[in-house]
mmCIF file of C-alpha atoms and ligand atoms in Angstrom:
data_model
loop_
_atom_site.group_PDB
_atom_site.id
_atom_site.type_symbol
_atom_site.label_atom_id
_atom_site.label_comp_id
_atom_site.label_asym_id
_atom_site.label_seq_id
_atom_site.Cartn_x
_atom_site.Cartn_y
_atom_site.Cartn_z
ATOM 1 C CA LYS A 13 0.000 0.000 0.000
ATOM 2 C CA LEU A 14 1.741 3.090 -1.271
ATOM 3 C CA ALA A 15 -1.347 5.250 -1.559
ATOM 4 C CA SER A 16 -1.676 7.470 1.494
ATOM 5 C CA ASN A 17 1.750 8.936 2.281
ATOM 6 C CA GLU A 18 2.056 7.087 5.582
ATOM 7 C CA ASN A 19 5.247 6.247 7.436
ATOM 8 C CA PRO A 20 6.305 2.799 6.145
ATOM 9 C CA LEU A 21 8.323 2.094 9.300
ATOM 10 C CA GLY A 22 5.161 1.447 11.310
ATOM 11 C CA PRO A 23 4.752 3.074 14.722
ATOM 12 C CA SER A 24 7.559 3.940 17.130
ATOM 13 C CA LYS A 25 8.047 1.370 19.927
ATOM 14 C CA LYS A 26 7.700 4.195 22.423
ATOM 15 C CA VAL A 27 4.288 4.963 20.988
ATOM 16 C CA LEU A 28 3.110 1.362 21.317
ATOM 17 C CA ALA A 29 4.094 1.363 24.993
ATOM 18 C CA ALA A 30 2.410 4.723 25.641
ATOM 19 C CA VAL A 31 -0.795 3.654 23.887
ATOM 20 C CA ALA A 32 -0.941 0.397 25.854
ATOM 21 C CA GLN A 33 -0.631 2.360 29.052
ATOM 22 C CA ALA A 34 -3.185 5.007 28.069
ATOM 23 C CA ALA A 35 -5.660 2.291 27.055
ATOM 24 C CA GLY A 36 -6.402 1.593 30.710
ATOM 25 C CA ASP A 37 -8.003 5.030 30.987
ATOM 26 C CA ILE A 38 -10.290 5.081 27.974
ATOM 27 C CA ALA A 39 -13.467 5.086 30.085
ATOM 28 C CA ARG A 40 -12.550 8.720 30.827
ATOM 29 C CA TYR A 41 -12.778 11.647 28.425
ATOM 30 C CA PRO A 42 -9.436 12.904 27.112
ATOM 31 C CA ASP A 43 -7.901 16.133 28.410
ATOM 32 C CA SER A 44 -9.791 18.644 26.297
ATOM 33 C CA ASN A 45 -7.008 21.216 26.646
ATOM 34 C CA ALA A 46 -4.262 18.685 25.901
ATOM 35 C CA TYR A 47 -2.139 20.215 28.643
ATOM 36 C CA GLN A 48 0.769 17.813 28.465
ATOM 37 C CA LEU A 49 1.061 17.618 24.676
ATOM 38 C CA LYS A 50 0.858 21.393 24.391
ATOM 39 C CA GLN A 51 3.654 21.807 26.921
ATOM 40 C CA VAL A 52 5.951 19.429 25.063
ATOM 41 C CA LEU A 53 5.074 20.802 21.627
ATOM 42 C CA ALA A 54 5.387 24.425 22.728
ATOM 43 C CA GLU A 55 8.836 23.775 24.065
ATOM 44 C CA ARG A 56 9.939 21.976 20.928
ATOM 45 C CA LEU A 57 8.618 24.724 18.644
ATOM 46 C CA ALA A 58 9.679 27.603 20.903
ATOM 47 C CA VAL A 59 6.151 29.040 21.038
ATOM 48 C CA SER A 60 3.664 29.396 23.903
ATOM 49 C CA PRO A 61 0.980 26.759 24.546
ATOM 50 C CA GLN A 62 -1.545 29.552 23.900
ATOM 51 C CA GLN A 63 -0.437 29.496 20.262
ATOM 52 C CA LEU A 64 -1.438 25.855 19.726
ATOM 53 C CA THR A 65 -4.745 24.404 18.535
ATOM 54 C CA LEU A 66 -4.993 20.631 18.369
ATOM 55 C CA GLY A 67 -7.187 18.739 15.952
ATOM 56 C CA ASN A 68 -8.388 15.282 15.010
ATOM 57 C CA GLY A 69 -5.657 15.200 12.380
ATOM 58 C CA SER A 70 -4.603 18.461 10.736
ATOM 59 C CA ASN A 71 -7.619 17.918 8.487
ATOM 60 C CA ASP A 72 -9.774 18.857 11.479
ATOM 61 C CA VAL A 73 -7.711 22.026 11.999
ATOM 62 C CA LEU A 74 -8.093 23.007 8.337
ATOM 63 C CA GLU A 75 -11.872 22.633 8.647
ATOM 64 C CA LEU A 76 -11.799 24.553 11.916
ATOM 65 C CA LEU A 77 -9.990 27.421 10.207
ATOM 66 C CA ALA A 78 -12.628 27.512 7.501
ATOM 67 C CA ARG A 79 -15.502 27.374 10.021
ATOM 68 C CA THR A 80 -13.934 30.127 12.118
ATOM 69 C CA PHE A 81 -13.198 32.616 9.358
ATOM 70 C CA LEU A 82 -15.521 31.820 6.456
ATOM 71 C CA GLU A 83 -19.234 32.063 5.770
ATOM 72 C CA PRO A 84 -21.405 32.703 2.714
ATOM 73 C CA GLY A 85 -20.277 35.959 1.100
ATOM 74 C CA LYS A 86 -16.603 35.355 1.928
ATOM 75 C CA SER A 87 -13.912 33.746 -0.212
ATOM 76 C CA ALA A 88 -10.628 31.853 0.129
ATOM 77 C CA VAL A 89 -7.744 31.681 -2.360
ATOM 78 C CA LEU A 90 -6.068 28.376 -3.190
ATOM 79 C CA SER A 91 -4.077 26.893 -6.048
ATOM 80 C CA GLN A 92 -4.931 24.397 -8.746
ATOM 81 C CA HIS A 93 -3.474 20.968 -7.796
ATOM 82 C CA ALA A 94 -3.479 21.977 -4.099
ATOM 83 C CA PHE A 95 -4.490 19.493 -1.403
ATOM 84 C CA ILE A 96 -8.199 18.856 -1.993
ATOM 85 C CA VAL A 97 -9.365 19.460 1.561
ATOM 86 C CA TYR A 98 -8.957 23.256 1.234
ATOM 87 C CA ALA A 99 -11.637 23.549 -1.428
ATOM 88 C CA MET A 100 -13.880 21.076 0.423
ATOM 89 C CA ALA A 101 -13.596 22.978 3.706
ATOM 90 C CA VAL A 102 -14.268 26.321 2.023
ATOM 91 C CA GLN A 103 -17.318 25.055 0.167
ATOM 92 C CA ALA A 104 -18.732 23.298 3.218
ATOM 93 C CA CYS A 105 -18.921 26.741 4.883
ATOM 94 C CA GLY A 106 -20.841 28.159 1.938
ATOM 95 C CA ALA A 107 -17.856 30.334 1.046
ATOM 96 C CA ARG A 108 -16.323 30.720 -2.401
ATOM 97 C CA PRO A 109 -13.006 29.099 -3.369
ATOM 98 C CA ILE A 110 -10.922 31.220 -5.759
ATOM 99 C CA VAL A 111 -8.628 28.780 -7.540
ATOM 100 C CA THR A 112 -5.529 30.126 -9.296
ATOM 101 C CA ALA A 113 -3.807 28.250 -12.133
ATOM 102 C CA ALA A 114 -0.687 26.329 -11.149
ATOM 103 C CA LYS A 115 2.721 27.353 -12.471
ATOM 104 C CA ALA A 116 5.107 24.500 -13.289
ATOM 105 C CA ARG A 117 2.691 22.300 -11.239
ATOM 106 C CA GLY A 118 3.334 24.410 -8.116
ATOM 107 C CA HIS A 119 1.531 27.364 -6.529
ATOM 108 C CA ASP A 120 1.803 30.614 -8.526
ATOM 109 C CA LEU A 121 2.224 33.083 -5.663
ATOM 110 C CA ASP A 122 1.860 36.172 -7.888
ATOM 111 C CA ALA A 123 -1.413 34.834 -9.246
ATOM 112 C CA MET A 124 -2.586 34.041 -5.715
ATOM 113 C CA LEU A 125 -1.804 37.582 -4.568
ATOM 114 C CA ALA A 126 -3.626 39.047 -7.542
ATOM 115 C CA ALA A 127 -6.623 36.798 -6.861
ATOM 116 C CA ILE A 128 -7.296 38.206 -3.390
ATOM 117 C CA GLU A 129 -10.637 40.020 -3.360
ATOM 118 C CA ALA A 130 -12.361 42.342 -0.891
ATOM 119 C CA ASP A 131 -14.259 39.420 0.653
ATOM 120 C CA THR A 132 -11.204 37.108 0.893
ATOM 121 C CA ARG A 133 -10.474 35.932 4.441
ATOM 122 C CA LEU A 134 -8.228 32.893 3.972
ATOM 123 C CA LEU A 135 -5.461 31.853 1.596
ATOM 124 C CA PHE A 136 -4.156 28.283 1.613
ATOM 125 C CA ILE A 137 -0.605 27.227 0.783
ATOM 126 C CA ALA A 138 0.665 23.663 1.027
ATOM 127 C CA ASN A 139 4.422 23.508 1.512
ATOM 128 C CA PRO A 140 5.309 21.045 0.168
ATOM 129 C CA ASN A 141 2.070 20.383 -1.675
ATOM 130 C CA ASN A 142 0.280 17.065 -1.890
ATOM 131 C CA PRO A 143 -0.060 15.510 -4.505
ATOM 132 C CA THR A 144 2.623 17.342 -6.509
ATOM 133 C CA GLY A 145 5.479 17.482 -3.961
ATOM 134 C CA THR A 146 6.276 21.001 -5.218
ATOM 135 C CA PHE A 147 7.454 23.577 -2.710
ATOM 136 C CA ILE A 148 7.963 27.285 -2.186
ATOM 137 C CA ALA A 149 11.456 28.436 -1.241
ATOM 138 C CA ARG A 150 12.042 30.705 1.740
ATOM 139 C CA ASP A 151 12.793 33.919 -0.190
ATOM 140 C CA ALA A 152 9.737 33.559 -2.396
ATOM 141 C CA LEU A 153 7.525 32.878 0.621
ATOM 142 C CA LEU A 154 8.812 35.911 2.531
ATOM 143 C CA ASP A 155 8.355 38.144 -0.479
ATOM 144 C CA PHE A 156 4.797 36.856 -0.791
ATOM 145 C CA LEU A 157 3.904 37.207 2.900
ATOM 146 C CA ASP A 158 5.190 40.787 2.845
ATOM 147 C CA GLN A 159 2.549 41.606 0.251
ATOM 148 C CA VAL A 160 -0.522 39.775 1.579
ATOM 149 C CA PRO A 161 -2.942 42.241 3.207
ATOM 150 C CA ASP A 162 -3.200 41.858 7.008
ATOM 151 C CA ARG A 163 -6.923 41.075 6.825
ATOM 152 C CA VAL A 164 -6.216 37.828 4.918
ATOM 153 C CA ILE A 165 -5.111 34.874 7.034
ATOM 154 C CA VAL A 166 -2.478 32.738 5.310
ATOM 155 C CA VAL A 167 -2.770 29.048 6.165
ATOM 156 C CA LEU A 168 0.606 27.411 5.579
ATOM 157 C CA ASP A 169 0.099 23.637 5.582
ATOM 158 C CA GLU A 170 3.364 21.927 6.549
ATOM 159 C CA ALA A 171 2.085 18.347 6.830
ATOM 160 C CA TYR A 172 5.287 17.004 5.250
ATOM 161 C CA ILE A 173 7.855 19.464 6.591
ATOM 162 C CA GLU A 174 9.815 16.804 8.485
ATOM 163 C CA TYR A 175 10.708 15.285 5.106
ATOM 164 C CA SER A 176 11.525 18.597 3.461
ATOM 165 C CA ASP A 177 15.301 18.801 3.350
ATOM 166 C CA GLY A 178 17.236 21.791 2.071
ATOM 167 C CA ASP A 179 18.487 25.114 3.408
ATOM 168 C CA ASP A 180 16.086 26.910 1.080
ATOM 169 C CA PHE A 181 13.055 25.319 2.746
ATOM 170 C CA PRO A 182 11.206 27.752 5.053
ATOM 171 C CA ASP A 183 10.130 26.900 8.596
ATOM 172 C CA GLY A 184 6.725 28.517 8.961
ATOM 173 C CA VAL A 185 6.769 28.502 12.754
ATOM 174 C CA ALA A 186 9.898 30.664 12.739
ATOM 175 C CA LEU A 187 8.002 33.247 10.665
ATOM 176 C CA LEU A 188 5.034 33.640 13.007
ATOM 177 C CA SER A 189 6.466 36.525 15.014
ATOM 178 C CA ARG A 190 6.933 38.462 11.792
ATOM 179 C CA TYR A 191 3.495 37.780 10.270
ATOM 180 C CA PRO A 192 0.548 37.950 12.699
ATOM 181 C CA ASN A 193 -1.816 36.808 9.926
ATOM 182 C CA LEU A 194 0.060 33.513 9.453
ATOM 183 C CA VAL A 195 -1.266 30.128 10.638
ATOM 184 C CA VAL A 196 0.959 27.062 10.307
ATOM 185 C CA THR A 197 -0.596 23.586 10.356
ATOM 186 C CA ARG A 198 1.306 20.357 11.000
ATOM 187 C CA THR A 199 0.499 16.733 11.674
ATOM 188 C CA PHE A 200 1.589 13.593 13.485
ATOM 189 C CA SER A 201 0.187 11.466 10.637
ATOM 190 C CA LYS A 202 3.214 11.427 8.350
ATOM 191 C CA ALA A 203 6.820 11.438 9.608
ATOM 192 C CA TRP A 204 5.673 10.801 13.193
ATOM 193 C CA GLY A 205 3.780 7.660 12.191
ATOM 194 C CA LEU A 206 0.429 8.235 13.936
ATOM 195 C CA ALA A 207 -1.970 8.415 10.973
ATOM 196 C CA ALA A 208 -4.661 6.223 12.554
ATOM 197 C CA LEU A 209 -4.657 8.109 15.846
ATOM 198 C CA ARG A 210 -5.542 11.453 14.192
ATOM 199 C CA VAL A 211 -3.481 14.194 15.789
ATOM 200 C CA GLY A 212 -2.641 17.474 14.067
ATOM 201 C CA TYR A 213 -2.283 21.077 15.161
ATOM 202 C CA SER A 214 -1.910 24.687 14.197
ATOM 203 C CA VAL A 215 0.520 27.294 15.465
ATOM 204 C CA ALA A 216 -0.604 30.904 15.230
ATOM 205 C CA SER A 217 -0.832 34.145 17.191
ATOM 206 C CA GLU A 218 -2.571 33.894 20.559
ATOM 207 C CA ALA A 219 -5.432 36.022 19.166
ATOM 208 C CA ILE A 220 -6.125 33.687 16.239
ATOM 209 C CA THR A 221 -5.621 30.629 18.451
ATOM 210 C CA ASP A 222 -8.170 31.947 20.926
ATOM 211 C CA LEU A 223 -10.776 32.177 18.148
ATOM 212 C CA LEU A 224 -9.993 28.665 16.896
ATOM 213 C CA ASN A 225 -10.240 27.189 20.353
ATOM 214 C CA ARG A 226 -13.647 28.798 20.871
ATOM 215 C CA VAL A 227 -15.006 27.103 17.766
ATOM 216 C CA ARG A 228 -13.193 23.789 18.334
ATOM 217 C CA ALA A 229 -15.337 20.906 19.568
ATOM 218 C CA PRO A 230 -14.399 19.751 23.079
ATOM 219 C CA PHE A 231 -12.516 16.433 23.199
ATOM 220 C CA ASN A 232 -11.692 16.613 19.472
ATOM 221 C CA VAL A 233 -8.400 14.763 20.036
ATOM 222 C CA ASN A 234 -8.594 11.283 21.561
ATOM 223 C CA ALA A 235 -6.630 10.140 24.609
ATOM 224 C CA LEU A 236 -4.585 7.489 22.793
ATOM 225 C CA GLY A 237 -3.556 10.057 20.209
ATOM 226 C CA LEU A 238 -2.520 12.550 22.883
ATOM 227 C CA ALA A 239 -0.416 9.953 24.720
ATOM 228 C CA ALA A 240 1.131 8.721 21.476
ATOM 229 C CA ALA A 241 2.061 12.213 20.313
ATOM 230 C CA VAL A 242 3.801 13.010 23.595
ATOM 231 C CA ALA A 243 5.684 9.699 23.402
ATOM 232 C CA VAL A 244 6.817 10.061 19.792
ATOM 233 C CA LEU A 245 8.131 13.583 20.367
ATOM 234 C CA GLY A 246 10.612 11.874 22.680
ATOM 235 C CA ASP A 247 11.756 9.497 19.956
ATOM 236 C CA GLU A 248 14.079 11.553 17.769
ATOM 237 C CA ALA A 249 15.746 8.363 16.484
ATOM 238 C CA TYR A 250 12.431 7.202 15.002
ATOM 239 C CA LEU A 251 11.989 10.482 13.149
ATOM 240 C CA GLU A 252 15.533 10.373 11.832
ATOM 241 C CA ALA A 253 15.202 6.736 10.686
ATOM 242 C CA GLY A 254 12.060 7.678 8.743
ATOM 243 C CA ARG A 255 13.766 10.631 7.095
ATOM 244 C CA GLN A 256 16.729 8.536 6.073
ATOM 245 C CA LEU A 257 14.489 5.784 4.706
ATOM 246 C CA ASN A 258 12.593 8.425 2.739
ATOM 247 C CA ARG A 259 15.737 9.847 1.163
ATOM 248 C CA GLU A 260 16.887 6.383 0.110
ATOM 249 C CA GLY A 261 13.445 5.348 -1.128
ATOM 250 C CA MET A 262 13.049 8.555 -3.130
ATOM 251 C CA GLN A 263 16.358 7.834 -4.817
ATOM 252 C CA GLN A 264 15.336 4.234 -5.476
ATOM 253 C CA LEU A 265 12.072 5.273 -7.140
ATOM 254 C CA GLU A 266 13.699 8.048 -9.170
ATOM 255 C CA THR A 267 16.345 5.655 -10.446
ATOM 256 C CA GLY A 268 13.636 3.143 -11.337
ATOM 257 C CA PHE A 269 11.508 5.755 -13.129
ATOM 258 C CA ALA A 270 14.509 7.029 -15.073
ATOM 259 C CA ALA A 271 15.343 3.488 -16.178
ATOM 260 C CA MET A 272 11.783 3.156 -17.510
ATOM 261 C CA GLY A 273 11.998 6.511 -19.284
ATOM 262 C CA LEU A 274 9.271 8.040 -17.092
ATOM 263 C CA SER A 275 9.262 11.615 -15.850
ATOM 264 C CA TRP A 276 8.229 12.712 -12.381
ATOM 265 C CA ILE A 277 7.811 15.930 -10.422
ATOM 266 C CA PRO A 278 10.718 16.520 -8.005
ATOM 267 C CA SER A 279 9.248 16.200 -4.495
ATOM 268 C CA ARG A 280 10.073 17.442 -1.003
ATOM 269 C CA GLY A 281 7.532 15.091 0.569
ATOM 270 C CA ASN A 282 7.351 11.329 1.145
ATOM 271 C CA PHE A 283 5.717 10.680 -2.222
ATOM 272 C CA LEU A 284 6.287 11.249 -5.936
ATOM 273 C CA ALA A 285 3.894 12.138 -8.748
ATOM 274 C CA VAL A 286 5.049 10.212 -11.794
ATOM 275 C CA GLN A 287 3.739 10.672 -15.307
ATOM 276 C CA MET A 288 2.319 7.684 -17.154
ATOM 277 C CA PRO A 289 2.548 7.261 -20.916
ATOM 278 C CA ALA A 290 -1.240 6.801 -20.994
ATOM 279 C CA GLU A 291 -4.324 7.369 -18.826
ATOM 280 C CA ALA A 292 -3.069 6.831 -15.266
ATOM 281 C CA MET A 293 -6.380 5.286 -14.183
ATOM 282 C CA THR A 294 -5.755 2.270 -16.421
ATOM 283 C CA VAL A 295 -2.262 1.776 -15.004
ATOM 284 C CA TYR A 296 -3.677 2.147 -11.493
ATOM 285 C CA GLN A 297 -6.148 -0.686 -12.155
ATOM 286 C CA GLN A 298 -3.425 -2.874 -13.606
ATOM 287 C CA LEU A 299 -1.187 -2.234 -10.594
ATOM 288 C CA LEU A 300 -4.069 -3.181 -8.296
ATOM 289 C CA ALA A 301 -4.247 -6.526 -10.057
ATOM 290 C CA GLU A 302 -0.534 -6.918 -9.235
ATOM 291 C CA GLY A 303 -1.271 -6.252 -5.554
ATOM 292 C CA VAL A 304 0.076 -2.694 -5.510
ATOM 293 C CA ILE A 305 -2.047 0.271 -4.401
ATOM 294 C CA VAL A 306 -1.011 3.753 -5.527
ATOM 295 C CA ARG A 307 -3.096 6.905 -5.988
ATOM 296 C CA PRO A 308 -4.533 8.117 -9.291
ATOM 297 C CA ILE A 309 -4.903 11.894 -9.070
ATOM 298 C CA GLY A 310 -7.398 12.721 -11.803
ATOM 299 C CA ILE A 311 -9.421 14.544 -9.146
ATOM 300 C CA TYR A 312 -6.479 16.996 -9.063
ATOM 301 C CA GLN A 313 -6.675 17.531 -12.831
ATOM 302 C CA MET A 314 -3.611 15.346 -13.268
ATOM 303 C CA GLU A 315 -5.096 12.476 -15.247
ATOM 304 C CA GLN A 316 -1.726 11.263 -16.499
ATOM 305 C CA HIS A 317 -0.012 11.084 -13.107
ATOM 306 C CA LEU A 318 0.040 8.500 -10.358
ATOM 307 C CA ARG A 319 1.076 9.497 -6.855
ATOM 308 C CA VAL A 320 3.159 6.895 -5.106
ATOM 309 C CA SER A 321 4.250 7.051 -1.485
ATOM 310 C CA ILE A 322 7.832 6.173 -0.626
ATOM 311 C CA GLY A 323 7.761 2.758 1.046
ATOM 312 C CA LEU A 324 10.287 0.343 2.488
ATOM 313 C CA ALA A 325 13.001 -0.675 0.016
ATOM 314 C CA GLU A 326 11.234 -3.983 -0.612
ATOM 315 C CA GLU A 327 7.863 -2.303 -1.172
ATOM 316 C CA ASN A 328 9.441 0.145 -3.612
ATOM 317 C CA ARG A 329 11.041 -2.754 -5.444
ATOM 318 C CA VAL A 330 7.741 -4.649 -5.734
ATOM 319 C CA PHE A 331 6.052 -1.496 -7.021
ATOM 320 C CA LEU A 332 8.768 -0.774 -9.605
ATOM 321 C CA ASN A 333 8.680 -4.351 -10.856
ATOM 322 C CA ALA A 334 4.894 -4.278 -11.156
ATOM 323 C CA LEU A 335 5.039 -0.958 -13.005
ATOM 324 C CA LYS A 336 7.667 -2.312 -15.358
ATOM 325 C CA LYS A 337 5.493 -5.304 -16.127
ATOM 326 C CA VAL A 338 2.326 -3.280 -16.592
ATOM 327 C CA LEU A 339 3.997 -0.686 -18.843
ATOM 328 C CA ASN A 340 6.000 -3.272 -20.732
ATOM 329 C CA ARG A 341 9.267 -1.381 -20.094
HETATM 330 N N1 PMP B 412 -2.312 18.448 4.533
HETATM 331 C C1 PMP B 412 -1.775 17.760 3.529
HETATM 332 C C2 PMP B 412 -0.991 18.501 2.485
HETATM 333 C C3 PMP B 412 -1.975 16.377 3.451
HETATM 334 O O1 PMP B 412 -1.459 15.688 2.427
HETATM 335 C C4 PMP B 412 -2.731 15.718 4.449
HETATM 336 C C5 PMP B 412 -2.969 14.220 4.423
HETATM 337 N N2 PMP B 412 -3.178 13.632 3.234
HETATM 338 C C6 PMP B 412 -3.278 16.496 5.465
HETATM 339 C C7 PMP B 412 -3.034 17.847 5.480
HETATM 340 C C8 PMP B 412 -4.154 15.928 6.521
HETATM 341 O O2 PMP B 412 -3.579 14.919 7.240
HETATM 342 P P1 PMP B 412 -4.040 14.567 8.715
HETATM 343 O O3 PMP B 412 -5.491 14.945 8.851
HETATM 344 O O4 PMP B 412 -3.819 13.114 8.834
HETATM 345 O O5 PMP B 412 -3.183 15.386 9.620
#
């Protein structure tokens, strides 16, 4: 299964122990204010706990942002090929998504700036973006943030930041003191290996965080997820092993694609969008028959691409062999 950008290592051992221990308490509601996790996270990120909003996955936080700041008559700017949840969250609030055309598959920041209207309240950026893996470098992001009007909240989705190597890659949390209209979202679902437990969060000014926490449902993060997140933050070796595996796996897939004469979009995440010679949906079905699950991304207007998550070396090998067979390469 290389379809959902999960951590192929499986969970950290420290997480399994913490979850087993927390399981004894599941007749009780979780700590609605997530005191302990916020303390640990705040320290790690060098922010105050009053800047953190936790969610049932970062998906929950993205929806919370939309519910807090949007309503019919308001709009939000987002890019073509951007993570699909932004448009869904905006529309579910009765607000209007303004979608700008992608540039070289990535976000066109100039077009996004120009698309801001009088009723625009939110602007979504995924860095790196899913499903393309494209990213915005630090200088370009700063230049952009300098120009966004204060009344527009910029949501910078950093779900994959732990995989995003490179000195040119911006750390959104470090920019918060400079841009009070910035909200950074992150997750424990990817590099931290807790996808099933659903824990994500945002970091923002205390003023924005206060609004989010007023709209947030009580107990929106479960007790096992809270315990697991605290435990995994103490397992730096697990994070590093996952990053290393990702670098090697990315290389393995790129080498395999090159050997088959396929082109792909360079990615800063734990996945690659690779272009098929024909309709990707057909190849997807054929791969399924070989026992390999990847993600067709026609819903992102990328009918010729498949998105494949970086797996264990053996999983990558099985996938490449299946692809070779299916494509006759
Ligand atoms: N943002 C991006 C860019 C994603 O790819 C995903 C997961 N597919 C999410 C947010 C949401 O993940 P989660 O709700 O598990 O935190």
